[in-house]
Short mmCIF file of C-alpha atoms (C1' of nucleotides) in Angstrom, two decimals:
data_model
loop_
_atom_site.label_atom_id
_atom_site.label_comp_id
_atom_site.label_asym_id
_atom_site.label_seq_id
_atom_site.Cartn_x
_atom_site.Cartn_y
_atom_site.Cartn_z
CA MET G 1 138.06 70.86 72.58
CA THR G 2 137.80 74.64 73.16
CA SER G 3 139.22 76.29 70.05
CA THR G 4 139.33 79.81 68.52
CA SER G 5 136.51 80.25 66.09
CA ALA G 6 136.99 81.86 62.61
CA ARG G 7 134.33 84.35 63.19
CA PRO G 8 135.92 87.68 62.37
CA LEU G 9 136.23 90.46 64.75
CA GLU G 10 137.32 93.85 63.63
CA HIS G 11 140.10 95.53 65.45
CA PRO G 12 141.92 98.60 64.87
CA GLN G 13 145.62 98.40 64.18
CA ARG G 14 147.80 99.82 66.81
CA GLU G 15 148.47 102.92 64.67
CA GLU G 16 144.91 103.52 64.09
CA ILE G 17 143.99 103.96 67.63
CA ARG G 18 142.97 107.50 68.46
CA LEU G 19 143.38 109.26 71.85
CA GLU G 20 139.87 110.85 71.57
CA ALA G 21 138.15 107.42 70.97
CA VAL G 22 140.03 106.01 73.83
CA LEU G 23 139.02 108.76 76.18
CA HIS G 24 135.46 108.49 74.88
CA ALA G 25 135.39 104.96 75.53
CA LEU G 26 136.68 105.39 79.03
CA SER G 27 134.33 108.15 79.92
CA ASP G 28 131.33 105.89 80.47
CA PRO G 29 131.20 104.35 83.86
CA MET G 30 130.06 100.97 82.83
CA ARG G 31 133.05 100.57 80.32
CA LEU G 32 135.45 102.12 82.79
CA ARG G 33 134.36 99.36 85.12
CA VAL G 34 135.10 96.57 82.45
CA VAL G 35 138.53 98.19 81.99
CA ARG G 36 139.14 98.18 85.61
CA TYR G 37 138.16 94.48 85.91
CA LEU G 38 140.32 93.63 83.06
CA SER G 39 143.33 95.59 84.53
CA VAL G 40 143.73 93.36 87.45
CA LEU G 41 143.95 90.27 85.55
CA ASP G 42 147.47 88.89 85.07
CA ASP G 43 149.18 89.85 81.83
CA HIS G 44 147.83 87.95 78.82
CA ASP G 45 145.07 86.61 81.02
CA GLU G 46 141.50 87.04 79.68
CA ALA G 47 137.88 87.09 80.70
CA PRO G 48 134.70 86.36 79.07
CA CYS G 49 132.00 89.18 78.71
CA SER G 50 129.84 87.23 81.20
CA ALA G 51 132.48 87.50 84.02
CA ILE G 52 131.69 91.01 84.54
CA GLU G 53 128.32 91.57 85.89
CA LEU G 54 126.88 94.94 84.60
CA ALA G 55 123.32 95.54 85.53
CA VAL G 56 121.96 95.80 82.07
CA SER G 57 120.81 93.48 79.34
CA LYS G 58 123.03 91.17 77.31
CA SER G 59 122.59 93.24 74.31
CA THR G 60 123.62 96.49 76.08
CA THR G 61 126.69 94.51 77.46
CA THR G 62 127.67 93.52 73.82
CA HIS G 63 127.30 97.11 72.87
CA HIS G 64 129.70 98.30 75.48
CA PHE G 65 132.28 95.77 74.74
CA ARG G 66 132.11 96.59 70.96
CA VAL G 67 132.82 100.32 71.80
CA LEU G 68 135.84 99.37 73.72
CA ARG G 69 137.07 96.98 71.07
CA GLU G 70 136.52 99.54 68.22
CA ALA G 71 138.43 102.12 70.40
CA GLY G 72 141.41 99.95 70.57
CA VAL G 73 141.04 99.50 74.44
CA ILE G 74 140.50 95.85 74.44
CA SER G 75 140.86 92.76 72.36
CA GLN G 76 138.14 90.18 71.80
CA ILE G 77 138.38 86.79 70.62
CA TYR G 78 135.96 83.85 70.42
CA ARG G 79 136.78 80.98 72.35
CA GLY G 80 133.92 78.37 72.06
CA THR G 81 130.57 79.94 72.96
CA ALA G 82 132.69 82.60 74.97
CA LYS G 83 134.02 85.72 73.80
CA MET G 84 137.21 86.50 75.75
CA ASN G 85 138.44 89.95 76.42
CA LYS G 86 141.58 91.49 77.35
CA LEU G 87 143.25 94.90 77.73
CA ARG G 88 145.52 96.15 74.84
CA ARG G 89 148.06 97.32 77.42
CA ASP G 90 150.91 97.01 75.15
CA ASP G 91 149.36 98.87 72.28
CA LEU G 92 147.98 101.66 74.50
CA ASP G 93 151.37 101.89 76.39
CA ALA G 94 153.33 102.18 73.22
CA LEU G 95 151.11 104.86 71.82
CA PHE G 96 150.25 106.81 75.00
CA PRO G 97 152.80 106.12 77.80
CA ARG G 98 151.21 105.84 81.41
CA LEU G 99 147.83 106.87 80.03
CA LEU G 100 145.95 103.74 81.04
CA ASP G 101 147.63 103.59 84.38
CA THR G 102 147.08 107.19 85.13
CA ILE G 103 143.45 106.95 84.21
CA LEU G 104 143.06 103.71 86.43
CA ASP G 105 144.80 105.51 89.27
CA ALA G 106 142.46 108.51 88.89
CA ASP G 107 139.50 106.17 88.89
CA ALA G 108 140.79 104.52 92.15
CA ALA G 109 141.37 107.75 93.76
CA GLN G 110 137.82 108.93 93.01
CA ARG G 111 136.36 105.73 94.28
CA ARG G 112 138.42 105.93 97.49
CA ARG G 113 137.36 109.60 97.84
CA LEU G 114 133.64 108.86 97.22
CA ALA G 115 133.44 105.72 99.36
CA MET W 1 138.67 150.26 83.39
CA THR W 2 138.46 146.49 82.71
CA SER W 3 136.81 144.94 85.66
CA THR W 4 135.27 141.60 86.58
CA SER W 5 131.46 141.58 86.15
CA ALA W 6 129.20 140.33 88.63
CA ARG W 7 127.58 137.95 86.06
CA PRO W 8 127.39 134.64 87.65
CA LEU W 9 129.15 131.56 86.34
CA GLU W 10 128.62 128.20 87.68
CA HIS W 11 131.68 126.11 88.57
CA PRO W 12 131.81 122.69 90.01
CA GLN W 13 133.75 122.63 93.38
CA ARG W 14 136.85 120.73 93.43
CA GLU W 15 135.27 117.83 95.02
CA GLU W 16 132.43 117.70 92.80
CA ILE W 17 134.74 117.21 89.71
CA ARG W 18 134.09 113.62 88.26
CA LEU W 19 136.66 111.68 86.09
CA GLU W 20 134.05 110.50 83.83
CA ALA W 21 132.94 114.11 82.84
CA VAL W 22 136.57 115.21 82.61
CA LEU W 23 137.37 112.30 80.18
CA HIS W 24 134.27 113.10 78.31
CA ALA W 25 134.98 116.73 78.03
CA LEU W 26 138.58 115.91 76.62
CA SER W 27 137.30 113.35 74.27
CA ASP W 28 136.03 116.06 71.86
CA PRO W 29 138.85 117.23 69.36
CA MET W 30 137.79 120.84 69.58
CA ARG W 31 137.72 120.93 73.24
CA LEU W 32 140.90 119.15 73.69
CA ARG W 33 142.32 121.81 71.33
CA VAL W 34 141.10 124.46 73.71
CA VAL W 35 142.93 122.71 76.67
CA ARG W 36 146.12 122.14 74.55
CA TYR W 37 146.05 125.99 73.94
CA LEU W 38 145.44 126.83 77.62
CA SER W 39 148.01 124.48 78.83
CA VAL W 40 151.07 126.31 77.23
CA LEU W 41 150.04 129.48 79.10
CA ASP W 42 152.00 130.70 82.07
CA ASP W 43 150.49 129.53 85.19
CA HIS W 44 147.60 131.69 86.25
CA ASP W 45 147.51 133.41 82.84
CA GLU W 46 144.33 133.40 81.05
CA ALA W 47 142.89 133.69 77.51
CA PRO W 48 139.58 134.90 76.17
CA CYS W 49 137.36 132.54 74.13
CA SER W 50 138.14 134.55 71.01
CA ALA W 51 141.94 133.68 71.35
CA ILE W 52 141.37 130.16 70.18
CA GLU W 53 139.97 129.95 66.62
CA LEU W 54 137.66 127.21 66.17
CA ALA W 55 136.20 126.54 62.67
CA VAL W 56 132.75 126.61 64.02
CA SER W 57 130.16 129.40 64.96
CA LYS W 58 130.19 131.51 68.15
CA SER W 59 127.21 129.71 69.60
CA THR W 60 129.13 126.33 69.21
CA THR W 61 132.16 127.83 70.72
CA THR W 62 130.22 128.87 73.65
CA HIS W 63 128.87 125.34 74.02
CA HIS W 64 132.18 123.76 74.11
CA PHE W 65 133.67 126.07 76.61
CA ARG W 66 130.67 125.61 78.86
CA VAL W 67 131.20 121.77 78.51
CA LEU W 68 134.75 122.27 79.75
CA ARG W 69 133.73 124.51 82.56
CA GLU W 70 130.92 122.27 83.89
CA ALA W 71 133.27 119.29 83.75
CA GLY W 72 135.64 121.31 86.02
CA VAL W 73 138.32 121.34 83.46
CA ILE W 74 138.75 125.18 83.02
CA SER W 75 137.48 128.15 84.98
CA GLN W 76 135.87 131.05 83.20
CA ILE W 77 135.47 134.77 84.39
CA TYR W 78 134.12 137.75 82.86
CA ARG W 79 136.53 140.70 82.14
CA GLY W 80 134.87 143.46 80.45
CA THR W 81 133.22 142.19 77.14
CA ALA W 82 135.61 139.15 77.24
CA LYS W 83 135.31 135.92 78.94
CA MET W 84 138.68 134.80 80.22
CA ASN W 85 139.62 131.04 80.60
CA LYS W 86 142.13 129.08 82.27
CA LEU W 87 142.92 125.61 83.08
CA ARG W 88 141.98 124.43 86.54
CA ARG W 89 145.40 122.75 86.93
CA ASP W 90 145.56 122.73 90.68
CA ASP W 91 142.10 120.97 91.21
CA LEU W 92 142.81 118.72 88.51
CA ASP W 93 146.24 117.73 89.90
CA ALA W 94 144.98 117.50 93.40
CA LEU W 95 142.11 115.12 92.43
CA PHE W 96 143.80 113.10 89.64
CA PRO W 97 147.74 113.44 89.86
CA ARG W 98 149.41 113.40 86.58
CA LEU W 99 146.17 112.85 84.71
CA LEU W 100 146.13 116.13 82.77
CA ASP W 101 149.66 115.93 81.79
CA THR W 102 149.65 112.55 80.75
CA ILE W 103 146.65 113.15 78.52
CA LEU W 104 148.38 116.33 77.04
CA ASP W 105 151.37 114.19 76.42
CA ALA W 106 149.31 111.52 74.75
CA ASP W 107 147.90 114.10 72.46
CA ALA W 108 151.29 115.53 71.69
CA ALA W 109 152.59 112.10 70.76
CA GLN W 110 149.62 111.43 68.83
CA ARG W 111 149.91 114.75 66.76
CA ARG W 112 153.61 114.11 66.18
CA ARG W 113 152.87 110.64 64.93
CA LEU W 114 150.07 111.62 62.50
CA ALA W 115 151.95 114.78 61.26
"C1'" DT Y 1 125.13 158.60 73.14
"C1'" DC Y 2 126.26 155.46 69.94
"C1'" DC Y 3 128.91 151.86 68.26
"C1'" DA Y 4 131.72 147.90 67.80
"C1'" DT Y 5 133.25 143.80 70.40
"C1'" DT Y 6 132.46 139.70 72.88
"C1'" DG Y 7 129.82 136.49 74.18
"C1'" DT Y 8 124.78 134.45 75.64
"C1'" DA Y 9 119.94 132.50 75.03
"C1'" DC Y 10 116.85 130.10 72.59
"C1'" DG Y 11 115.10 126.97 69.44
"C1'" DA Y 12 115.74 123.67 66.06
"C1'" DA Y 13 117.72 120.12 63.10
"C1'" DG Y 14 120.19 116.04 62.71
"C1'" DA Y 15 123.43 113.04 64.42
"C1'" DC Y 16 124.88 109.88 67.57
"C1'" DC Y 17 124.24 107.16 72.21
"C1'" DT Y 18 122.30 104.01 75.40
"C1'" DT Y 19 119.08 100.87 76.36
"C1'" DC Y 20 115.96 97.24 75.39
"C1'" DG Y 21 113.35 93.05 73.56
"C1'" DT Y 22 112.98 89.46 70.37
"C1'" DA Y 23 114.94 86.24 67.24
"C1'" DG Y 24 118.99 84.10 65.74
"C1'" DT Y 25 123.87 82.03 65.30
"C1'" DT Y 26 127.71 79.45 67.10
"C1'" DT Y 27 129.59 76.24 70.00
"C1'" DG Y 28 130.49 72.23 72.90
"C1'" DA Y 29 128.46 68.79 75.73
"C1'" DC Y 30 125.39 64.93 76.21
"C1'" DG V 1 120.95 64.82 66.95
"C1'" DT V 2 119.53 67.93 70.66
"C1'" DC V 3 120.29 70.96 74.07
"C1'" DA V 4 121.94 74.94 76.71
"C1'" DA V 5 125.00 78.59 76.99
"C1'" DA V 6 127.18 82.72 75.44
"C1'" DC V 7 126.70 86.09 72.55
"C1'" DT V 8 125.00 88.83 68.06
"C1'" DA V 9 121.89 91.26 64.84
"C1'" DC V 10 118.19 94.06 64.24
"C1'" DG V 11 114.97 97.53 64.94
"C1'" DA V 12 113.05 100.90 68.03
"C1'" DA V 13 112.62 104.28 71.69
"C1'" DG V 14 114.21 107.92 74.17
"C1'" DG V 15 117.84 110.66 75.43
"C1'" DT V 16 121.88 113.51 74.71
"C1'" DC V 17 125.35 115.96 71.66
"C1'" DT V 18 126.82 119.23 68.19
"C1'" DT V 19 125.64 122.39 65.31
"C1'" DC V 20 123.57 126.47 63.66
"C1'" DG V 21 121.06 131.12 62.95
"C1'" DT V 22 118.95 134.88 64.95
"C1'" DA V 23 118.11 137.94 68.29
"C1'" DC V 24 119.85 140.00 72.36
"C1'" DA V 25 122.93 141.75 76.66
"C1'" DA V 26 126.97 143.72 78.69
"C1'" DT V 27 131.06 146.25 78.34
"C1'" DG V 28 134.33 149.98 76.99
"C1'" DG V 29 135.73 153.31 73.75
"C1'" DA V 30 134.92 157.27 70.22
#
DNA sequence: TCCATTGTACGAAGACCTTCGTAGTTTGAC
DNA sequence: GTCAAACTACGAAGGTCTTCGTACAATGGA
């Protein structure tokens, strides 16, 4: 059976999330790509780290996911050998209304423009 | 007479402005503070670097203003001994609709919350 | 002309960031 | 029990960021 492990993963509480940390987390192209990927999943759906192919080593991937988690942008949970990720949309929207969508829109606009 | 000097200052063209650079520029509390300050000026009004007191040395101040300029967030122009700054609102709004205001709103919300 | 004001250039220190490889842990399947 | 898959921990290299002090340049006013 695939179950959630007891291995602990530190997440900031909603009220501990800081705008500066969120902006810094999203200012890296690789991390923005992860967020873009997660943003198109159904709400409450989640993806393992391995689902998003980043052209870097596994340890670098781990690093970037951790930055996103510690900034409060994503939540992570172990399921079996996988570590599932999803956007903390509710928390971000509650703290910073429209911020996530506006940044994703800006990213989409830029990608369209530079295509 | 107070005139605009010929001293050159490099600014990215509108189409050279990158979302990642903007987010990175705004992810620093000191730089976000500068942008907050400039955002409440009347449109097309401008402020010298010295108008915003940051608790750091002059050279550090110069550095942060330069990061904002090179990211395309502000424009700078010499007037006499002063260097005047203003937000590149039109350019940012054209490229990334609502981004600047949404980030400023998020900043205001966070400051209210943590007050 | 001389000076105060405003900001720059440069070099350096120390912190932090991104990346990697290697070795290891945890889990579920066989 | 053994194995493969997924991910981590650690340490290190190389780069960038933030900060400073000192010395300097440009400007406008007395």
